Amino acid sequence: MSGAPSAAAGGASLPLMSDATRRALEGVFWPVVSLAAAMVVFGLFVAVTGRDAFEMYGLIYMGAFSDAFAWQNTLQRAAPLILTALAVALPAQAGMTIIGGEGALVLGGLAAAIVPSFVSGPPLLVQAVMALAAMLAGGAWIGLSGFLRHYRGVNETIASLLLAYIAIALMNHFVEGVLRDPASLNKPSTKPIGEANMLGNLPGIDVHVGLAFGVVLCLVFYVVVRHTGLGFATRIAGGNVRAARLAGLPVGLLILWTCVAGGAAAGLAGMVEVAAVLGSANATLVSGYGYAGILVSFIARHNPLAIMPVAILIGGIGAAGSLLQRRMGLPDAAMLVLQGTAFMFILGMETMTGRLKFFQPRGH
């Protein structure tokens, strides 16, 4: 009997639970705690303004998940978030902190918008070329951050953020200049891509196929990262660059593939916005999806599978923003305050990883 595991030996932890299960539970526990804490703090903020915090919680649920219309609105917003979150999650596998997905989205949308002016043919062919152009533009833009990091020692976080601002400036320059449609008077835009080239909806629901693009890419990249030699090598490089080099791994190429792949996903998000929502490229492309994708990826702990439900949750919160404006008179920036609060708690809770005895491996 002396060799049997006991509850006392593991303190508050469960001795029969495997270490992998403990890590998985901790990966869920801290994001949930962070989001709950953010909602409480945001509720206090709302209460200070003289409004009912519990009414606010109810309206968020109503605007995000209460009926079919709310769900469709939520999923519509989740689609680009899934794709831009991959622009953060994939480089994170190689130890990179990339926050420039907004730039890749904007340039991807611009690249997609100009394709119909040069390519004609069946809508499926035009859409495929638009998607390819968008992914190439986004991949090259984020790939530049990886290149600067590995070959020039430039901090990738700062580089990707500054490159995002440059991308937005370039988009405005071209849209308001040589690519401007003369018919767009009040809001400078590129020429419309045409109704035939617009993306359709998924069968049975009023949600565009961009959601399917995001789900498929999340599944593909999860398999690549977790179940292939390339993914294993990438995670080694992300965990310890020196050890990866001693093992003979091509660290530079591993960094570049994650940045290019992540940027391609964000560029595809720009194509989806143009081909499913806007119909052309204009300043509306700068919608903040690239920045919200940072929050989604961090809450999901850079796990491609976890990105999908987290994007739906964050998309739902964003979808409820207009309802909060109408019913409670909250400003449009209120949802940004909530997202920012959640991000602060996520970063703070990261320091708690591995500290609770319940989640510590047996024998610690």
Short mmCIF file of C-alpha atoms in Angstrom, two decimals:
data_model
loop_
_atom_site.label_atom_id
_atom_site.label_comp_id
_atom_site.label_asym_id
_atom_site.label_seq_id
_atom_site.Cartn_x
_atom_site.Cartn_y
_atom_site.Cartn_z
CA MET A 1 0.00 0.00 0.00
CA SER A 2 2.96 2.31 0.59
CA GLY A 3 3.66 2.53 -3.16
CA ALA A 4 0.15 3.62 -4.10
CA PRO A 5 -0.27 7.28 -5.09
CA SER A 6 -1.95 9.41 -2.51
CA ALA A 7 -3.70 12.73 -2.62
CA ALA A 8 -1.35 14.07 0.04
CA ALA A 9 1.70 13.37 -2.10
CA GLY A 10 0.47 15.69 -4.82
CA GLY A 11 -0.91 18.41 -2.56
CA ALA A 12 -4.02 19.82 -4.20
CA SER A 13 -3.35 18.04 -7.50
CA LEU A 14 -4.90 14.84 -8.77
CA PRO A 15 -2.20 12.10 -8.73
CA LEU A 16 -3.89 9.92 -11.34
CA MET A 17 -4.01 12.73 -13.90
CA SER A 18 -1.36 12.56 -16.61
CA ASP A 19 1.06 15.45 -17.08
CA ALA A 20 -0.30 16.05 -20.60
CA THR A 21 -3.82 16.38 -19.18
CA ARG A 22 -2.58 18.80 -16.55
CA ARG A 23 -0.99 20.99 -19.21
CA ALA A 24 -4.13 20.87 -21.33
CA LEU A 25 -6.31 21.86 -18.39
CA GLU A 26 -3.98 24.69 -17.47
CA GLY A 27 -4.07 25.87 -21.09
CA VAL A 28 -7.83 26.26 -20.73
CA PHE A 29 -7.92 27.44 -17.12
CA TRP A 30 -5.89 30.63 -17.38
CA PRO A 31 -7.57 32.01 -20.54
CA VAL A 32 -10.99 31.40 -18.98
CA VAL A 33 -9.92 33.12 -15.77
CA SER A 34 -8.48 36.02 -17.76
CA LEU A 35 -11.69 36.51 -19.76
CA ALA A 36 -13.83 36.27 -16.63
CA ALA A 37 -11.67 38.84 -14.86
CA ALA A 38 -11.83 41.14 -17.88
CA MET A 39 -15.63 40.89 -17.95
CA VAL A 40 -15.81 41.73 -14.23
CA VAL A 41 -13.53 44.75 -14.61
CA PHE A 42 -15.45 45.92 -17.68
CA GLY A 43 -18.69 45.50 -15.72
CA LEU A 44 -17.29 47.75 -12.99
CA PHE A 45 -16.33 50.28 -15.65
CA VAL A 46 -19.89 50.23 -16.98
CA ALA A 47 -21.32 50.51 -13.45
CA VAL A 48 -19.19 53.57 -12.74
CA THR A 49 -20.83 55.30 -15.69
CA GLY A 50 -24.22 54.79 -14.03
CA ARG A 51 -25.36 51.86 -16.16
CA ASP A 52 -26.45 48.36 -15.17
CA ALA A 53 -23.55 45.92 -15.60
CA PHE A 54 -25.84 42.86 -15.51
CA GLU A 55 -27.94 44.35 -18.29
CA MET A 56 -24.74 44.80 -20.25
CA TYR A 57 -23.85 41.11 -19.82
CA GLY A 58 -27.32 40.12 -20.98
CA LEU A 59 -27.10 42.34 -24.05
CA ILE A 60 -23.73 40.86 -25.01
CA TYR A 61 -25.28 37.40 -24.92
CA MET A 62 -28.34 38.61 -26.81
CA GLY A 63 -26.31 40.29 -29.53
CA ALA A 64 -23.87 37.40 -29.92
CA PHE A 65 -25.55 34.05 -29.32
CA SER A 66 -29.27 34.39 -28.55
CA ASP A 67 -30.73 33.43 -31.94
CA ALA A 68 -29.85 32.41 -35.50
CA PHE A 69 -29.38 36.01 -36.65
CA ALA A 70 -26.99 36.72 -33.77
CA TRP A 71 -25.01 33.56 -34.47
CA GLN A 72 -24.69 34.43 -38.15
CA ASN A 73 -23.45 37.90 -37.30
CA THR A 74 -20.97 36.40 -34.84
CA LEU A 75 -19.65 33.83 -37.31
CA GLN A 76 -19.35 36.53 -39.97
CA ARG A 77 -17.05 38.49 -37.68
CA ALA A 78 -15.19 35.38 -36.55
CA ALA A 79 -14.09 34.46 -40.08
CA PRO A 80 -11.39 37.15 -40.51
CA LEU A 81 -10.38 36.81 -36.84
CA ILE A 82 -9.51 33.15 -37.36
CA LEU A 83 -7.28 34.02 -40.30
CA THR A 84 -5.54 36.99 -38.69
CA ALA A 85 -4.98 35.02 -35.48
CA LEU A 86 -2.97 32.51 -37.51
CA ALA A 87 -0.63 35.37 -38.46
CA VAL A 88 0.28 35.49 -34.76
CA ALA A 89 -0.03 31.82 -33.82
CA LEU A 90 2.19 30.34 -36.54
CA PRO A 91 5.23 32.60 -36.01
CA ALA A 92 4.81 32.00 -32.27
CA GLN A 93 5.68 28.34 -32.89
CA ALA A 94 9.13 29.55 -33.93
CA GLY A 95 9.44 31.90 -30.95
CA MET A 96 8.30 35.01 -32.83
CA THR A 97 5.88 37.66 -31.59
CA ILE A 98 4.28 39.08 -34.72
CA ILE A 99 1.59 41.76 -34.34
CA GLY A 100 1.40 43.10 -37.88
CA GLY A 101 -1.50 41.06 -39.22
CA GLU A 102 -3.46 44.22 -39.97
CA GLY A 103 -0.90 45.21 -42.59
CA ALA A 104 -1.01 41.80 -44.25
CA LEU A 105 -4.82 41.92 -44.30
CA VAL A 106 -4.88 45.38 -45.88
CA LEU A 107 -2.34 44.56 -48.58
CA GLY A 108 -4.01 41.22 -49.22
CA GLY A 109 -7.32 42.96 -49.73
CA LEU A 110 -5.75 45.52 -52.05
CA ALA A 111 -3.99 42.83 -54.10
CA ALA A 112 -7.23 40.85 -54.40
CA ALA A 113 -9.22 43.93 -55.43
CA ILE A 114 -7.07 44.72 -58.46
CA VAL A 115 -7.03 41.16 -59.86
CA PRO A 116 -10.39 41.39 -61.72
CA SER A 117 -9.03 44.36 -63.68
CA PHE A 118 -6.33 42.12 -65.20
CA VAL A 119 -7.80 38.62 -65.07
CA SER A 120 -10.97 37.56 -66.82
CA GLY A 121 -12.67 34.20 -66.94
CA PRO A 122 -15.03 32.07 -64.88
CA PRO A 123 -15.73 33.49 -61.40
CA LEU A 124 -14.07 30.51 -59.72
CA LEU A 125 -10.85 31.16 -61.62
CA VAL A 126 -10.90 34.89 -60.80
CA GLN A 127 -11.59 34.16 -57.13
CA ALA A 128 -8.72 31.64 -57.02
CA VAL A 129 -6.31 34.20 -58.49
CA MET A 130 -7.59 36.82 -56.05
CA ALA A 131 -6.95 34.47 -53.14
CA LEU A 132 -3.47 33.62 -54.44
CA ALA A 133 -2.56 37.29 -54.93
CA ALA A 134 -3.80 38.15 -51.45
CA MET A 135 -1.85 35.30 -49.83
CA LEU A 136 1.32 36.21 -51.70
CA ALA A 137 1.04 39.86 -50.63
CA GLY A 138 0.31 39.03 -47.00
CA GLY A 139 2.94 36.30 -46.83
CA ALA A 140 5.63 38.54 -48.28
CA TRP A 141 4.77 41.36 -45.88
CA ILE A 142 4.92 39.28 -42.69
CA GLY A 143 7.80 37.27 -44.12
CA LEU A 144 9.75 40.53 -44.25
CA SER A 145 9.48 40.79 -40.46
CA GLY A 146 10.90 37.27 -40.10
CA PHE A 147 13.70 38.07 -42.52
CA LEU A 148 14.63 41.23 -40.62
CA ARG A 149 14.57 39.35 -37.33
CA HIS A 150 16.78 36.44 -38.36
CA TYR A 151 19.18 38.03 -40.81
CA ARG A 152 19.43 41.56 -39.41
CA GLY A 153 18.56 41.15 -35.73
CA VAL A 154 15.60 43.56 -35.89
CA ASN A 155 12.96 43.00 -33.22
CA GLU A 156 10.08 41.33 -35.04
CA THR A 157 7.38 42.82 -32.81
CA ILE A 158 8.40 46.39 -33.55
CA ALA A 159 9.14 45.63 -37.21
CA SER A 160 5.77 43.97 -37.85
CA LEU A 161 3.88 46.79 -36.13
CA LEU A 162 5.68 49.50 -38.10
CA LEU A 163 5.23 47.54 -41.32
CA ALA A 164 1.48 47.41 -40.60
CA TYR A 165 1.36 51.21 -40.52
CA ILE A 166 3.37 51.34 -43.74
CA ALA A 167 0.96 48.87 -45.37
CA ILE A 168 -2.02 51.01 -44.42
CA ALA A 169 -0.29 54.09 -45.82
CA LEU A 170 0.49 52.27 -49.07
CA MET A 171 -3.10 51.12 -49.40
CA ASN A 172 -4.41 54.66 -48.90
CA HIS A 173 -1.86 55.99 -51.37
CA PHE A 174 -2.89 53.63 -54.15
CA VAL A 175 -6.62 53.70 -53.44
CA GLU A 176 -6.67 57.48 -53.43
CA GLY A 177 -4.28 57.64 -56.37
CA VAL A 178 -3.68 55.45 -59.41
CA LEU A 179 -6.12 52.71 -58.42
CA ARG A 180 -9.01 54.98 -57.52
CA ASP A 181 -12.30 54.36 -59.26
CA PRO A 182 -13.49 57.73 -60.66
CA ALA A 183 -17.03 56.75 -59.68
CA SER A 184 -16.10 56.57 -55.97
CA LEU A 185 -16.69 60.19 -55.01
CA ASN A 186 -17.19 60.39 -51.26
CA LYS A 187 -15.15 57.32 -50.32
CA PRO A 188 -12.11 56.58 -52.51
CA SER A 189 -12.15 52.93 -53.58
CA THR A 190 -10.73 50.66 -56.23
CA LYS A 191 -12.97 49.52 -59.06
CA PRO A 192 -15.65 47.04 -57.91
CA ILE A 193 -14.66 43.42 -58.41
CA GLY A 194 -18.08 42.68 -59.91
CA GLU A 195 -21.04 40.80 -58.51
CA ALA A 196 -20.02 37.59 -60.28
CA ASN A 197 -16.69 37.53 -58.44
CA MET A 198 -18.17 37.96 -54.97
CA LEU A 199 -17.89 35.01 -52.61
CA GLY A 200 -21.11 33.21 -51.76
CA ASN A 201 -22.45 31.91 -48.46
CA LEU A 202 -22.09 28.55 -46.82
CA PRO A 203 -25.03 26.20 -47.48
CA GLY A 204 -27.97 26.82 -45.17
CA ILE A 205 -26.64 29.89 -43.34
CA ASP A 206 -26.08 33.53 -44.14
CA VAL A 207 -22.31 33.37 -43.49
CA HIS A 208 -19.76 33.71 -46.28
CA VAL A 209 -17.34 30.94 -47.19
CA GLY A 210 -14.48 32.84 -45.58
CA LEU A 211 -15.40 31.02 -42.38
CA ALA A 212 -14.71 27.71 -44.11
CA PHE A 213 -11.33 29.03 -45.31
CA GLY A 214 -10.36 29.80 -41.73
CA VAL A 215 -11.53 26.46 -40.34
CA VAL A 216 -9.68 24.50 -43.04
CA LEU A 217 -6.44 26.44 -42.51
CA CYS A 218 -6.63 25.96 -38.74
CA LEU A 219 -7.01 22.22 -39.17
CA VAL A 220 -4.20 22.03 -41.73
CA PHE A 221 -1.77 24.08 -39.66
CA TYR A 222 -2.62 22.14 -36.50
CA VAL A 223 -1.64 18.92 -38.25
CA VAL A 224 1.53 20.50 -39.65
CA VAL A 225 2.62 21.99 -36.33
CA ARG A 226 1.74 19.04 -34.11
CA HIS A 227 2.14 15.98 -36.30
CA THR A 228 4.90 16.57 -38.85
CA GLY A 229 8.67 16.75 -38.76
CA LEU A 230 8.52 20.34 -39.97
CA GLY A 231 6.29 21.32 -37.07
CA PHE A 232 8.48 19.49 -34.56
CA ALA A 233 11.60 21.23 -35.87
CA THR A 234 9.80 24.58 -35.74
CA ARG A 235 8.81 24.08 -32.11
CA ILE A 236 12.38 23.13 -31.22
CA ALA A 237 13.63 26.34 -32.83
CA GLY A 238 10.96 28.29 -30.97
CA GLY A 239 11.88 26.72 -27.64
CA ASN A 240 15.66 27.00 -27.87
CA VAL A 241 17.34 28.53 -30.91
CA ARG A 242 20.80 27.53 -29.75
CA ALA A 243 19.82 23.89 -29.35
CA ALA A 244 18.15 23.97 -32.76
CA ARG A 245 21.34 25.26 -34.36
CA LEU A 246 23.45 22.63 -32.58
CA ALA A 247 21.07 20.00 -33.95
CA GLY A 248 21.68 21.33 -37.45
CA LEU A 249 18.18 22.71 -37.99
CA PRO A 250 17.75 25.53 -40.55
CA VAL A 251 16.46 28.10 -38.06
CA GLY A 252 16.18 30.89 -40.62
CA LEU A 253 14.00 28.84 -42.95
CA LEU A 254 11.85 27.66 -40.05
CA ILE A 255 11.25 31.24 -39.01
CA LEU A 256 10.48 32.30 -42.56
CA TRP A 257 7.94 29.56 -43.28
CA THR A 258 5.90 30.40 -40.18
CA CYS A 259 5.92 34.11 -40.97
CA VAL A 260 5.06 33.60 -44.64
CA ALA A 261 2.31 31.09 -43.84
CA GLY A 262 0.83 33.30 -41.13
CA GLY A 263 0.98 36.36 -43.36
CA ALA A 264 -0.68 34.40 -46.17
CA ALA A 265 -3.58 33.58 -43.83
CA ALA A 266 -3.98 37.25 -42.91
CA GLY A 267 -3.76 38.24 -46.57
CA LEU A 268 -6.52 35.76 -47.34
CA ALA A 269 -8.61 37.51 -44.67
CA GLY A 270 -8.23 40.71 -46.70
CA MET A 271 -9.39 38.92 -49.83
CA VAL A 272 -12.41 37.59 -47.95
CA GLU A 273 -13.33 41.07 -46.76
CA VAL A 274 -13.12 42.44 -50.29
CA ALA A 275 -14.83 39.52 -52.05
CA ALA A 276 -17.50 38.76 -49.45
CA VAL A 277 -18.28 42.09 -47.76
CA LEU A 278 -16.93 45.26 -49.39
CA GLY A 279 -16.77 44.53 -53.12
CA SER A 280 -13.70 46.76 -53.50
CA ALA A 281 -10.68 47.95 -51.53
CA ASN A 282 -11.03 51.12 -49.50
CA ALA A 283 -10.30 52.54 -46.06
CA THR A 284 -12.90 50.21 -44.52
CA LEU A 285 -10.33 47.42 -44.84
CA VAL A 286 -8.58 48.98 -41.84
CA SER A 287 -11.15 47.54 -39.46
CA GLY A 288 -8.97 46.29 -36.62
CA TYR A 289 -9.35 42.58 -37.40
CA GLY A 290 -5.58 42.22 -37.55
CA TYR A 291 -5.17 43.66 -34.05
CA ALA A 292 -8.08 41.65 -32.63
CA GLY A 293 -6.42 38.55 -34.06
CA ILE A 294 -3.54 39.15 -31.64
CA LEU A 295 -5.94 38.81 -28.71
CA VAL A 296 -7.53 35.70 -30.21
CA SER A 297 -4.16 33.99 -30.67
CA PHE A 298 -2.95 34.78 -27.16
CA ILE A 299 -6.18 33.58 -25.55
CA ALA A 300 -5.90 30.39 -27.61
CA ARG A 301 -2.26 30.10 -26.50
CA HIS A 302 -1.28 30.00 -30.19
CA ASN A 303 -3.03 26.66 -30.71
CA PRO A 304 -4.62 26.57 -34.21
CA LEU A 305 -7.49 24.39 -32.99
CA ALA A 306 -8.28 26.63 -30.03
CA ILE A 307 -8.27 29.70 -32.28
CA MET A 308 -11.63 28.71 -33.77
CA PRO A 309 -13.81 28.81 -30.61
CA VAL A 310 -11.93 31.84 -29.25
CA ALA A 311 -12.49 33.74 -32.51
CA ILE A 312 -16.21 32.96 -32.26
CA LEU A 313 -16.27 34.30 -28.71
CA ILE A 314 -14.42 37.51 -29.58
CA GLY A 315 -16.47 37.86 -32.75
CA GLY A 316 -19.62 37.59 -30.66
CA ILE A 317 -18.47 40.33 -28.32
CA GLY A 318 -17.79 42.54 -31.31
CA ALA A 319 -21.17 41.70 -32.83
CA ALA A 320 -22.89 42.82 -29.63
CA GLY A 321 -21.23 46.24 -29.75
CA SER A 322 -23.93 47.91 -31.84
CA LEU A 323 -26.64 46.56 -29.51
CA LEU A 324 -24.85 48.04 -26.49
CA GLN A 325 -24.67 51.36 -28.31
CA ARG A 326 -28.39 51.39 -29.04
CA ARG A 327 -29.70 50.06 -25.74
CA MET A 328 -27.23 51.48 -23.23
CA GLY A 329 -25.65 54.41 -25.03
CA LEU A 330 -22.12 53.02 -24.68
CA PRO A 331 -19.59 54.48 -27.10
CA ASP A 332 -18.35 52.47 -30.07
CA ALA A 333 -14.92 52.18 -28.43
CA ALA A 334 -16.37 50.31 -25.45
CA MET A 335 -15.71 46.93 -27.06
CA LEU A 336 -12.12 47.97 -27.69
CA VAL A 337 -11.81 48.73 -23.98
CA LEU A 338 -13.08 45.23 -23.20
CA GLN A 339 -10.66 43.65 -25.66
CA GLY A 340 -7.76 45.66 -24.28
CA THR A 341 -8.66 44.69 -20.72
CA ALA A 342 -8.82 41.02 -21.72
CA PHE A 343 -5.41 41.28 -23.39
CA MET A 344 -3.86 42.80 -20.27
CA PHE A 345 -5.24 39.99 -18.12
CA ILE A 346 -4.04 37.36 -20.61
CA LEU A 347 -0.51 38.73 -20.46
CA GLY A 348 -0.65 38.96 -16.69
CA MET A 349 -1.96 35.44 -16.26
CA GLU A 350 0.86 34.08 -18.43
CA THR A 351 3.19 34.72 -15.50
CA MET A 352 1.09 32.30 -13.43
CA THR A 353 1.62 29.37 -15.78
CA GLY A 354 3.01 26.40 -13.87
CA ARG A 355 2.73 28.07 -10.48
CA LEU A 356 -0.41 26.43 -9.16
CA LYS A 357 0.32 23.09 -7.47
CA PHE A 358 -2.75 21.52 -9.08
CA PHE A 359 -1.19 21.84 -12.53
CA GLN A 360 2.37 20.89 -11.61
CA PRO A 361 3.70 17.53 -12.85
CA ARG A 362 3.79 14.70 -10.34
CA GLY A 363 6.87 14.68 -8.20
CA HIS A 364 7.27 18.49 -8.16
#
